[in-house]
Amino acid sequence: MKTIDDFNFENKKALIRVDFNVPLDENFEVTDTNRIEAAKPTIIKVLEDGGSAVLMSHLGRPKGERNEDMSLKHICGKVSEIIGVQVKFVADCVGEEAGKAVASLKAGEVLLLENLRFHNEETSGDVEFAKQLAKLGDIYVNDAFGTAHRAHASTTIVAQFFPGKKCFGYLLAKEIIAIEKVMRTGEKPVLAILGGAKVSSKITIIENILDKVDHLIIGGGMTYTFVKAHGGRIGDSICEDDKMDLALSILEQAKAKGVKVHIPVDVVAASDFSNDAKTQVVDVDKIPDGWQGLDAGPKTLEIFREVILKSKTILWNGPVGVFEMEKFAKGTISVGNFIDDATQNGAFSLVGGGDSVAAVKQFGFQDKVSYVSTGGGAMLESLEGKTLPGIAAILEG
Ligand code: AMP
């Protein structure tokens, strides 16, 4: 795996695909700078080597048309502030003007290209457009994990024009290593905690992960499809009746593969889907009609605690309750705390994909786990066992 550390950028121009798709407020101020900060080490490495950096990114979904609201010029000041270098800007990502701006770029300087998605050719993965982009750098660096699952011009296609001169940036390399640790090289016992709303959206992950883990915790709304499939009474809890056979087959596959599955035994049931609902703790298979399970119960959390604390590698995807409502956030917060303890005891913990990242940030766990993935869709596809085109394009050499 070639990373940015395998190259010396002295007098070279690095064409870096970053993910600067950041949120802006009504005054076009950046409201969350995480993604810019995450790209900083890669940019600094290039500059410190004595090279220059040409940054390319998308912002929002302009659908192939110029849209000033989605111009990357709005973030130029913030990027300059974070990188510590006055960043230059060019109002197109290809063409004569972009070519001139790159040609006049000196060592130590940074140029930000305009939003790639002002051109339809970006998302269609157009080869000619990728060739135009490729003229803007000597070495291609991909540091955008959030778009690594897309075969777009700047994330994948452009790489073919840099044989032997392409690599992963630090951020993308960290993501790849974190996934590797969970899926292949992690110390045993390996545990996956899968929560969230629906079995249907997690099924491919579950099936893929059964070959990699020793323990599987199933929590959240998914629980009830499994419980009902076993003949339990789930009241008005969320359930996918058409996925009950699948749930049973997952449990059989797990057994055959020697994976221990832990499903909640008790739940916090609510009279409504509301933070003002009445609540009671009941056995997971005896939820009265008119009530719905919205969080893991105390006995369940004790079981989860034991499993989490004895694991050496932990993947967490999906909350174990409706954490957005304070009344049903306890289970998810507890799981975060247990993972924090396990991590302090030396376990490697990765949180990734969709709402689990939101939960981790909401409750301030991001510094307590080993790694929080920066890519929702890209992480989910990795966990499903898919090869991401943006990663494959670099590995092809
Ligand atoms: P996902 O995007 O699949 O990870 O699902 C996350 C969503 O699942 C969150 O918005 C949670 O509120 C929701 N969720 C978790 N547990 C339950 C539950 N018991 N009933 C309904 N929704 C749930």
mmCIF file of C-alpha atoms and ligand atoms in Angstrom, residues 195-198 201-202 220-221 224 238 273 293-295 317-324 353-356, ligand 1:
data_model
loop_
_atom_site.group_PDB
_atom_site.id
_atom_site.type_symbol
_atom_site.label_atom_id
_atom_site.label_comp_id
_atom_site.label_asym_id
_atom_site.label_seq_id
_atom_site.Cartn_x
_atom_site.Cartn_y
_atom_site.Cartn_z
ATOM 1 C CA GLY A 195 -27.622 -1.494 15.970
ATOM 2 C CA GLY A 196 -29.827 0.937 14.107
ATOM 3 C CA ALA A 197 -33.337 0.717 12.834
ATOM 4 C CA LYS A 198 -33.617 -2.044 10.278
ATOM 5 C CA SER A 201 -30.148 -2.022 5.789
ATOM 6 C CA LYS A 202 -27.573 -4.062 7.730
ATOM 7 C CA GLY A 220 -31.663 -1.217 18.400
ATOM 8 C CA GLY A 221 -34.749 -1.559 16.243
ATOM 9 C CA TYR A 224 -37.547 -7.062 17.309
ATOM 10 C CA ILE A 238 -40.555 -1.742 14.885
ATOM 11 C CA PHE A 273 -42.607 7.047 20.111
ATOM 12 C CA GLY A 293 -39.169 -1.208 22.734
ATOM 13 C CA LEU A 294 -37.036 1.892 22.313
ATOM 14 C CA ASP A 295 -33.897 1.151 24.320
ATOM 15 C CA ASN A 317 -22.149 0.494 13.866
ATOM 16 C CA GLY A 318 -25.592 1.747 14.819
ATOM 17 C CA PRO A 319 -27.162 2.933 18.089
ATOM 18 C CA VAL A 320 -28.831 0.416 20.429
ATOM 19 C CA GLY A 321 -31.805 2.687 21.115
ATOM 20 C CA VAL A 322 -33.523 5.835 19.943
ATOM 21 C CA PHE A 323 -30.645 7.965 21.248
ATOM 22 C CA GLU A 324 -32.055 11.149 19.736
ATOM 23 C CA GLY A 353 -21.100 4.292 9.323
ATOM 24 C CA GLY A 354 -24.077 6.594 9.618
ATOM 25 C CA ASP A 355 -25.810 7.253 12.904
ATOM 26 C CA SER A 356 -23.306 5.638 15.243
HETATM 27 P P1 AMP B 1 -29.303 3.235 11.231
HETATM 28 O O1 AMP B 1 -29.254 4.436 10.316
HETATM 29 O O2 AMP B 1 -29.798 2.007 10.586
HETATM 30 O O3 AMP B 1 -28.001 3.049 11.981
HETATM 31 O O4 AMP B 1 -30.435 3.547 12.304
HETATM 32 C C1 AMP B 1 -30.287 4.539 13.253
HETATM 33 C C2 AMP B 1 -31.633 4.870 13.826
HETATM 34 O O5 AMP B 1 -32.175 3.736 14.460
HETATM 35 C C3 AMP B 1 -31.544 5.952 14.860
HETATM 36 O O6 AMP B 1 -32.149 7.108 14.348
HETATM 37 C C4 AMP B 1 -32.313 5.369 16.046
HETATM 38 O O7 AMP B 1 -33.229 6.269 16.608
HETATM 39 C C5 AMP B 1 -33.052 4.207 15.420
HETATM 40 N N1 AMP B 1 -33.399 3.183 16.419
HETATM 41 C C6 AMP B 1 -32.587 2.592 17.297
HETATM 42 N N2 AMP B 1 -33.281 1.762 18.104
HETATM 43 C C7 AMP B 1 -34.579 1.833 17.734
HETATM 44 C C8 AMP B 1 -35.777 1.215 18.205
HETATM 45 N N3 AMP B 1 -35.770 0.371 19.207
HETATM 46 N N4 AMP B 1 -36.923 1.535 17.576
HETATM 47 C C9 AMP B 1 -36.918 2.412 16.559
HETATM 48 N N5 AMP B 1 -35.818 3.012 16.061
HETATM 49 C C10 AMP B 1 -34.653 2.734 16.646
#
